[in-house]
């Protein structure tokens, strides 16, 4: 096996708690351009209702994310705010509700980053989310589990 090359892949896992597909598509579009502008590859996990949050996040102590985009309301009438943010780490969360009181609720739980969603101007909103994610990427300490070697 002459000439085997090892490549180091850096990645960040982003949990997106968002039920509106139009909003989600705008966020993913901006993430794809951000991924081109910095060294990390993104692994995204999207959950669209509060039941999924309970089953896949809150009931799984092994789950770990580098950042979370947190909407509040979901189409099933529940709240994404049931996520165990304290276990995940509030410093990794960006609240993205269109309703100011829900973003304030997230702030009361310790969330510092908020981008208020604007359904009338989703492109501007998604640009602001991209900026917050980029800023958070710069502040997050390197973690060994985010580095993978492939051959």
mmCIF file with all atom_site columns, C-alpha atoms in Angstrom:
data_model
loop_
_atom_site.group_PDB
_atom_site.id
_atom_site.type_symbol
_atom_site.label_atom_id
_atom_site.label_alt_id
_atom_site.label_comp_id
_atom_site.label_asym_id
_atom_site.label_entity_id
_atom_site.label_seq_id
_atom_site.pdbx_PDB_ins_code
_atom_site.Cartn_x
_atom_site.Cartn_y
_atom_site.Cartn_z
_atom_site.occupancy
_atom_site.B_iso_or_equiv
_atom_site.pdbx_formal_charge
_atom_site.auth_seq_id
_atom_site.auth_comp_id
_atom_site.auth_asym_id
_atom_site.auth_atom_id
_atom_site.pdbx_PDB_model_num
ATOM 1   C CA . UNK A 1 1   ? 0.000   0.000  0.000  1.00 0.00 ? 1   UNK A CA 1
ATOM 2   C CA . UNK A 1 2   ? 2.379   2.614  -1.221 1.00 0.00 ? 2   UNK A CA 1
ATOM 3   C CA . UNK A 1 3   ? 1.146   6.173  -1.395 1.00 0.00 ? 3   UNK A CA 1
ATOM 4   C CA . UNK A 1 4   ? -1.601  5.927  1.214  1.00 0.00 ? 4   UNK A CA 1
ATOM 5   C CA . UNK A 1 5   ? -2.609  9.455  2.183  1.00 0.00 ? 5   UNK A CA 1
ATOM 6   C CA . UNK A 1 6   ? -4.152  10.371 5.508  1.00 0.00 ? 6   UNK A CA 1
ATOM 7   C CA . UNK A 1 7   ? -6.446  13.362 5.618  1.00 0.00 ? 7   UNK A CA 1
ATOM 8   C CA . UNK A 1 8   ? -7.673  15.111 8.747  1.00 0.00 ? 8   UNK A CA 1
ATOM 9   C CA . UNK A 1 9   ? -11.375 16.038 8.605  1.00 0.00 ? 9   UNK A CA 1
ATOM 10  C CA . UNK A 1 10  ? -12.703 18.645 11.017 1.00 0.00 ? 10  UNK A CA 1
ATOM 11  C CA . UNK A 1 11  ? -16.417 18.695 11.643 1.00 0.00 ? 11  UNK A CA 1
ATOM 12  C CA . UNK A 1 12  ? -19.070 20.268 13.823 1.00 0.00 ? 12  UNK A CA 1
ATOM 13  C CA . UNK A 1 13  ? -22.462 18.766 14.583 1.00 0.00 ? 13  UNK A CA 1
ATOM 14  C CA . UNK A 1 14  ? -25.381 21.176 14.440 1.00 0.00 ? 14  UNK A CA 1
ATOM 15  C CA . UNK A 1 15  ? -28.775 20.273 15.868 1.00 0.00 ? 15  UNK A CA 1
ATOM 16  C CA . UNK A 1 16  ? -31.554 22.237 14.172 1.00 0.00 ? 16  UNK A CA 1
ATOM 17  C CA . UNK A 1 17  ? -34.885 22.311 15.993 1.00 0.00 ? 17  UNK A CA 1
ATOM 18  C CA . UNK A 1 18  ? -37.105 23.867 13.334 1.00 0.00 ? 18  UNK A CA 1
ATOM 19  C CA . UNK A 1 19  ? -40.413 22.736 11.841 1.00 0.00 ? 19  UNK A CA 1
ATOM 20  C CA . UNK A 1 20  ? -40.885 25.227 9.026  1.00 0.00 ? 20  UNK A CA 1
ATOM 21  C CA . UNK A 1 21  ? -39.386 23.744 5.869  1.00 0.00 ? 21  UNK A CA 1
ATOM 22  C CA . UNK A 1 22  ? -39.030 27.098 4.118  1.00 0.00 ? 22  UNK A CA 1
ATOM 23  C CA . UNK A 1 23  ? -37.038 28.464 7.054  1.00 0.00 ? 23  UNK A CA 1
ATOM 24  C CA . UNK A 1 24  ? -35.023 25.269 7.260  1.00 0.00 ? 24  UNK A CA 1
ATOM 25  C CA . UNK A 1 25  ? -34.134 25.412 3.563  1.00 0.00 ? 25  UNK A CA 1
ATOM 26  C CA . UNK A 1 26  ? -32.861 28.995 3.923  1.00 0.00 ? 26  UNK A CA 1
ATOM 27  C CA . UNK A 1 27  ? -30.745 28.057 6.950  1.00 0.00 ? 27  UNK A CA 1
ATOM 28  C CA . UNK A 1 28  ? -29.294 25.023 5.158  1.00 0.00 ? 28  UNK A CA 1
ATOM 29  C CA . UNK A 1 29  ? -28.519 27.134 2.100  1.00 0.00 ? 29  UNK A CA 1
ATOM 30  C CA . UNK A 1 30  ? -26.519 29.564 4.263  1.00 0.00 ? 30  UNK A CA 1
ATOM 31  C CA . UNK A 1 31  ? -24.796 26.696 6.093  1.00 0.00 ? 31  UNK A CA 1
ATOM 32  C CA . UNK A 1 32  ? -23.630 25.317 2.763  1.00 0.00 ? 32  UNK A CA 1
ATOM 33  C CA . UNK A 1 33  ? -21.938 28.606 1.889  1.00 0.00 ? 33  UNK A CA 1
ATOM 34  C CA . UNK A 1 34  ? -20.457 28.937 5.379  1.00 0.00 ? 34  UNK A CA 1
ATOM 35  C CA . UNK A 1 35  ? -19.051 25.428 5.124  1.00 0.00 ? 35  UNK A CA 1
ATOM 36  C CA . UNK A 1 36  ? -17.075 26.598 2.073  1.00 0.00 ? 36  UNK A CA 1
ATOM 37  C CA . UNK A 1 37  ? -15.622 29.563 3.980  1.00 0.00 ? 37  UNK A CA 1
ATOM 38  C CA . UNK A 1 38  ? -14.062 27.846 7.017  1.00 0.00 ? 38  UNK A CA 1
ATOM 39  C CA . UNK A 1 39  ? -12.272 24.568 7.878  1.00 0.00 ? 39  UNK A CA 1
ATOM 40  C CA . UNK A 1 40  ? -15.167 22.564 9.362  1.00 0.00 ? 40  UNK A CA 1
ATOM 41  C CA . UNK A 1 41  ? -17.524 20.182 7.621  1.00 0.00 ? 41  UNK A CA 1
ATOM 42  C CA . UNK A 1 42  ? -21.025 20.278 9.084  1.00 0.00 ? 42  UNK A CA 1
ATOM 43  C CA . UNK A 1 43  ? -23.030 17.303 10.260 1.00 0.00 ? 43  UNK A CA 1
ATOM 44  C CA . UNK A 1 44  ? -26.625 18.432 10.657 1.00 0.00 ? 44  UNK A CA 1
ATOM 45  C CA . UNK A 1 45  ? -29.420 16.798 12.578 1.00 0.00 ? 45  UNK A CA 1
ATOM 46  C CA . UNK A 1 46  ? -32.885 18.229 12.011 1.00 0.00 ? 46  UNK A CA 1
ATOM 47  C CA . UNK A 1 47  ? -35.801 17.523 14.302 1.00 0.00 ? 47  UNK A CA 1
ATOM 48  C CA . UNK A 1 48  ? -39.200 18.945 13.420 1.00 0.00 ? 48  UNK A CA 1
ATOM 49  C CA . UNK A 1 49  ? -41.307 18.219 16.494 1.00 0.00 ? 49  UNK A CA 1
ATOM 50  C CA . UNK A 1 50  ? -41.128 18.128 20.273 1.00 0.00 ? 50  UNK A CA 1
ATOM 51  C CA . UNK A 1 51  ? -41.761 14.373 20.469 1.00 0.00 ? 51  UNK A CA 1
ATOM 52  C CA . UNK A 1 52  ? -38.530 13.757 18.540 1.00 0.00 ? 52  UNK A CA 1
ATOM 53  C CA . UNK A 1 53  ? -36.695 16.036 20.974 1.00 0.00 ? 53  UNK A CA 1
ATOM 54  C CA . UNK A 1 54  ? -37.906 13.965 23.916 1.00 0.00 ? 54  UNK A CA 1
ATOM 55  C CA . UNK A 1 55  ? -37.144 10.607 22.300 1.00 0.00 ? 55  UNK A CA 1
ATOM 56  C CA . UNK A 1 56  ? -33.849 11.340 20.534 1.00 0.00 ? 56  UNK A CA 1
ATOM 57  C CA . UNK A 1 57  ? -32.274 14.098 22.637 1.00 0.00 ? 57  UNK A CA 1
ATOM 58  C CA . UNK A 1 58  ? -33.583 14.193 26.177 1.00 0.00 ? 58  UNK A CA 1
ATOM 59  C CA . UNK A 1 59  ? -33.719 10.390 26.550 1.00 0.00 ? 59  UNK A CA 1
ATOM 60  C CA . UNK A 1 60  ? -30.209 9.880  25.142 1.00 0.00 ? 60  UNK A CA 1
ATOM 61  C CA . UNK A 1 61  ? -27.393 10.832 27.515 1.00 0.00 ? 61  UNK A CA 1
ATOM 62  C CA . UNK A 1 62  ? -24.735 10.028 24.890 1.00 0.00 ? 62  UNK A CA 1
ATOM 63  C CA . UNK A 1 63  ? -25.896 12.600 22.362 1.00 0.00 ? 63  UNK A CA 1
ATOM 64  C CA . UNK A 1 64  ? -23.604 15.597 21.888 1.00 0.00 ? 64  UNK A CA 1
ATOM 65  C CA . UNK A 1 65  ? -23.837 18.672 19.675 1.00 0.00 ? 65  UNK A CA 1
ATOM 66  C CA . UNK A 1 66  ? -21.483 21.511 18.943 1.00 0.00 ? 66  UNK A CA 1
ATOM 67  C CA . UNK A 1 67  ? -24.347 23.943 18.498 1.00 0.00 ? 67  UNK A CA 1
ATOM 68  C CA . UNK A 1 68  ? -28.132 24.091 18.492 1.00 0.00 ? 68  UNK A CA 1
ATOM 69  C CA . UNK A 1 69  ? -30.515 26.272 16.524 1.00 0.00 ? 69  UNK A CA 1
ATOM 70  C CA . UNK A 1 70  ? -33.594 26.501 18.742 1.00 0.00 ? 70  UNK A CA 1
ATOM 71  C CA . UNK A 1 71  ? -37.022 27.480 17.472 1.00 0.00 ? 71  UNK A CA 1
ATOM 72  C CA . UNK A 1 72  ? -39.866 27.323 19.990 1.00 0.00 ? 72  UNK A CA 1
ATOM 73  C CA . UNK A 1 73  ? -43.182 26.220 18.504 1.00 0.00 ? 73  UNK A CA 1
ATOM 74  C CA . UNK A 1 74  ? -43.635 23.070 16.458 1.00 0.00 ? 74  UNK A CA 1
ATOM 75  C CA . UNK A 1 75  ? -46.478 21.996 14.195 1.00 0.00 ? 75  UNK A CA 1
ATOM 76  C CA . UNK A 1 76  ? -47.618 19.328 16.642 1.00 0.00 ? 76  UNK A CA 1
ATOM 77  C CA . UNK A 1 77  ? -48.531 22.040 19.137 1.00 0.00 ? 77  UNK A CA 1
ATOM 78  C CA . UNK A 1 78  ? -45.580 21.409 21.435 1.00 0.00 ? 78  UNK A CA 1
ATOM 79  C CA . UNK A 1 79  ? -42.408 23.293 22.236 1.00 0.00 ? 79  UNK A CA 1
ATOM 80  C CA . UNK A 1 80  ? -38.809 22.683 21.256 1.00 0.00 ? 80  UNK A CA 1
ATOM 81  C CA . UNK A 1 81  ? -37.952 24.359 24.569 1.00 0.00 ? 81  UNK A CA 1
ATOM 82  C CA . UNK A 1 82  ? -38.420 20.979 26.242 1.00 0.00 ? 82  UNK A CA 1
ATOM 83  C CA . UNK A 1 83  ? -34.876 20.202 25.044 1.00 0.00 ? 83  UNK A CA 1
ATOM 84  C CA . UNK A 1 84  ? -32.473 19.699 27.940 1.00 0.00 ? 84  UNK A CA 1
ATOM 85  C CA . UNK A 1 85  ? -30.415 22.784 27.062 1.00 0.00 ? 85  UNK A CA 1
ATOM 86  C CA . UNK A 1 86  ? -28.574 22.735 30.350 1.00 0.00 ? 86  UNK A CA 1
ATOM 87  C CA . UNK A 1 87  ? -27.150 19.284 29.571 1.00 0.00 ? 87  UNK A CA 1
ATOM 88  C CA . UNK A 1 88  ? -26.394 20.226 25.961 1.00 0.00 ? 88  UNK A CA 1
ATOM 89  C CA . UNK A 1 89  ? -24.852 23.542 27.012 1.00 0.00 ? 89  UNK A CA 1
ATOM 90  C CA . UNK A 1 90  ? -26.669 26.871 26.734 1.00 0.00 ? 90  UNK A CA 1
ATOM 91  C CA . UNK A 1 91  ? -23.476 28.474 25.425 1.00 0.00 ? 91  UNK A CA 1
ATOM 92  C CA . UNK A 1 92  ? -23.946 26.404 22.235 1.00 0.00 ? 92  UNK A CA 1
ATOM 93  C CA . UNK A 1 93  ? -27.531 27.527 21.588 1.00 0.00 ? 93  UNK A CA 1
ATOM 94  C CA . UNK A 1 94  ? -28.837 30.143 19.161 1.00 0.00 ? 94  UNK A CA 1
ATOM 95  C CA . UNK A 1 95  ? -32.521 30.912 19.766 1.00 0.00 ? 95  UNK A CA 1
ATOM 96  C CA . UNK A 1 96  ? -34.380 31.560 16.491 1.00 0.00 ? 96  UNK A CA 1
ATOM 97  C CA . UNK A 1 97  ? -38.054 32.073 17.334 1.00 0.00 ? 97  UNK A CA 1
ATOM 98  C CA . UNK A 1 98  ? -40.167 34.664 15.520 1.00 0.00 ? 98  UNK A CA 1
ATOM 99  C CA . UNK A 1 99  ? -41.873 35.458 18.841 1.00 0.00 ? 99  UNK A CA 1
ATOM 100 C CA . UNK A 1 100 ? -39.840 37.757 21.111 1.00 0.00 ? 100 UNK A CA 1
ATOM 101 C CA . UNK A 1 101 ? -41.249 36.285 24.346 1.00 0.00 ? 101 UNK A CA 1
ATOM 102 C CA . UNK A 1 102 ? -39.989 32.798 23.366 1.00 0.00 ? 102 UNK A CA 1
ATOM 103 C CA . UNK A 1 103 ? -36.514 34.167 22.707 1.00 0.00 ? 103 UNK A CA 1
ATOM 104 C CA . UNK A 1 104 ? -36.714 35.920 26.079 1.00 0.00 ? 104 UNK A CA 1
ATOM 105 C CA . UNK A 1 105 ? -37.690 32.582 27.643 1.00 0.00 ? 105 UNK A CA 1
ATOM 106 C CA . UNK A 1 106 ? -34.542 31.059 26.144 1.00 0.00 ? 106 UNK A CA 1
ATOM 107 C CA . UNK A 1 107 ? -32.476 33.949 27.527 1.00 0.00 ? 107 UNK A CA 1
ATOM 108 C CA . UNK A 1 108 ? -33.876 33.256 30.997 1.00 0.00 ? 108 UNK A CA 1
ATOM 109 C CA . UNK A 1 109 ? -32.448 29.740 30.652 1.00 0.00 ? 109 UNK A CA 1
ATOM 110 C CA . UNK A 1 110 ? -29.019 31.194 29.901 1.00 0.00 ? 110 UNK A CA 1
ATOM 111 C CA . UNK A 1 111 ? -29.031 31.417 26.096 1.00 0.00 ? 111 UNK A CA 1
ATOM 112 C CA . UNK A 1 112 ? -26.971 34.441 25.014 1.00 0.00 ? 112 UNK A CA 1
ATOM 113 C CA . UNK A 1 113 ? -27.357 34.268 21.224 1.00 0.00 ? 113 UNK A CA 1
ATOM 114 C CA . UNK A 1 114 ? -30.690 35.201 19.669 1.00 0.00 ? 114 UNK A CA 1
ATOM 115 C CA . UNK A 1 115 ? -31.699 35.865 16.075 1.00 0.00 ? 115 UNK A CA 1
ATOM 116 C CA . UNK A 1 116 ? -35.364 36.728 15.782 1.00 0.00 ? 116 UNK A CA 1
ATOM 117 C CA . UNK A 1 117 ? -36.966 34.976 12.833 1.00 0.00 ? 117 UNK A CA 1
ATOM 118 C CA . UNK A 1 118 ? -38.751 37.160 10.304 1.00 0.00 ? 118 UNK A CA 1
ATOM 119 C CA . UNK A 1 119 ? -41.020 35.162 8.006  1.00 0.00 ? 119 UNK A CA 1
ATOM 120 C CA . UNK A 1 120 ? -41.395 38.167 5.691  1.00 0.00 ? 120 UNK A CA 1
ATOM 121 C CA . UNK A 1 121 ? -37.648 38.351 5.179  1.00 0.00 ? 121 UNK A CA 1
ATOM 122 C CA . UNK A 1 122 ? -36.202 34.863 5.585  1.00 0.00 ? 122 UNK A CA 1
ATOM 123 C CA . UNK A 1 123 ? -33.077 35.630 3.551  1.00 0.00 ? 123 UNK A CA 1
ATOM 124 C CA . UNK A 1 124 ? -32.018 38.398 5.930  1.00 0.00 ? 124 UNK A CA 1
ATOM 125 C CA . UNK A 1 125 ? -32.867 36.187 8.898  1.00 0.00 ? 125 UNK A CA 1
ATOM 126 C CA . UNK A 1 126 ? -30.826 33.282 7.491  1.00 0.00 ? 126 UNK A CA 1
ATOM 127 C CA . UNK A 1 127 ? -27.879 35.644 6.840  1.00 0.00 ? 127 UNK A CA 1
ATOM 128 C CA . UNK A 1 128 ? -27.996 36.715 10.502 1.00 0.00 ? 128 UNK A CA 1
ATOM 129 C CA . UNK A 1 129 ? -28.106 33.071 11.624 1.00 0.00 ? 129 UNK A CA 1
ATOM 130 C CA . UNK A 1 130 ? -25.085 32.345 9.414  1.00 0.00 ? 130 UNK A CA 1
ATOM 131 C CA . UNK A 1 131 ? -23.169 35.190 11.080 1.00 0.00 ? 131 UNK A CA 1
ATOM 132 C CA . UNK A 1 132 ? -24.043 33.889 14.577 1.00 0.00 ? 132 UNK A CA 1
ATOM 133 C CA . UNK A 1 133 ? -22.955 30.365 13.630 1.00 0.00 ? 133 UNK A CA 1
ATOM 134 C CA . UNK A 1 134 ? -19.693 31.700 12.198 1.00 0.00 ? 134 UNK A CA 1
ATOM 135 C CA . UNK A 1 135 ? -19.071 33.688 15.400 1.00 0.00 ? 135 UNK A CA 1
ATOM 136 C CA . UNK A 1 136 ? -19.848 30.646 17.533 1.00 0.00 ? 136 UNK A CA 1
ATOM 137 C CA . UNK A 1 137 ? -17.471 28.495 15.466 1.00 0.00 ? 137 UNK A CA 1
ATOM 138 C CA . UNK A 1 138 ? -14.675 30.966 16.229 1.00 0.00 ? 138 UNK A CA 1
ATOM 139 C CA . UNK A 1 139 ? -15.424 30.832 19.967 1.00 0.00 ? 139 UNK A CA 1
ATOM 140 C CA . UNK A 1 140 ? -15.884 27.089 20.430 1.00 0.00 ? 140 UNK A CA 1
ATOM 141 C CA . UNK A 1 141 ? -12.773 25.375 21.742 1.00 0.00 ? 141 UNK A CA 1
ATOM 142 C CA . UNK A 1 142 ? -11.315 22.599 19.603 1.00 0.00 ? 142 UNK A CA 1
ATOM 143 C CA . UNK A 1 143 ? -12.618 19.200 20.647 1.00 0.00 ? 143 UNK A CA 1
ATOM 144 C CA . UNK A 1 144 ? -10.818 15.962 19.859 1.00 0.00 ? 144 UNK A CA 1
ATOM 145 C CA . UNK A 1 145 ? -14.048 14.266 18.797 1.00 0.00 ? 145 UNK A CA 1
ATOM 146 C CA . UNK A 1 146 ? -14.370 16.835 15.976 1.00 0.00 ? 146 UNK A CA 1
ATOM 147 C CA . UNK A 1 147 ? -11.215 15.557 14.262 1.00 0.00 ? 147 UNK A CA 1
ATOM 148 C CA . UNK A 1 148 ? -11.282 12.442 12.140 1.00 0.00 ? 148 UNK A CA 1
ATOM 149 C CA . UNK A 1 149 ? -8.542  10.890 10.064 1.00 0.00 ? 149 UNK A CA 1
ATOM 150 C CA . UNK A 1 150 ? -9.458  9.196  6.841  1.00 0.00 ? 150 UNK A CA 1
ATOM 151 C CA . UNK A 1 151 ? -7.245  7.342  4.390  1.00 0.00 ? 151 UNK A CA 1
#
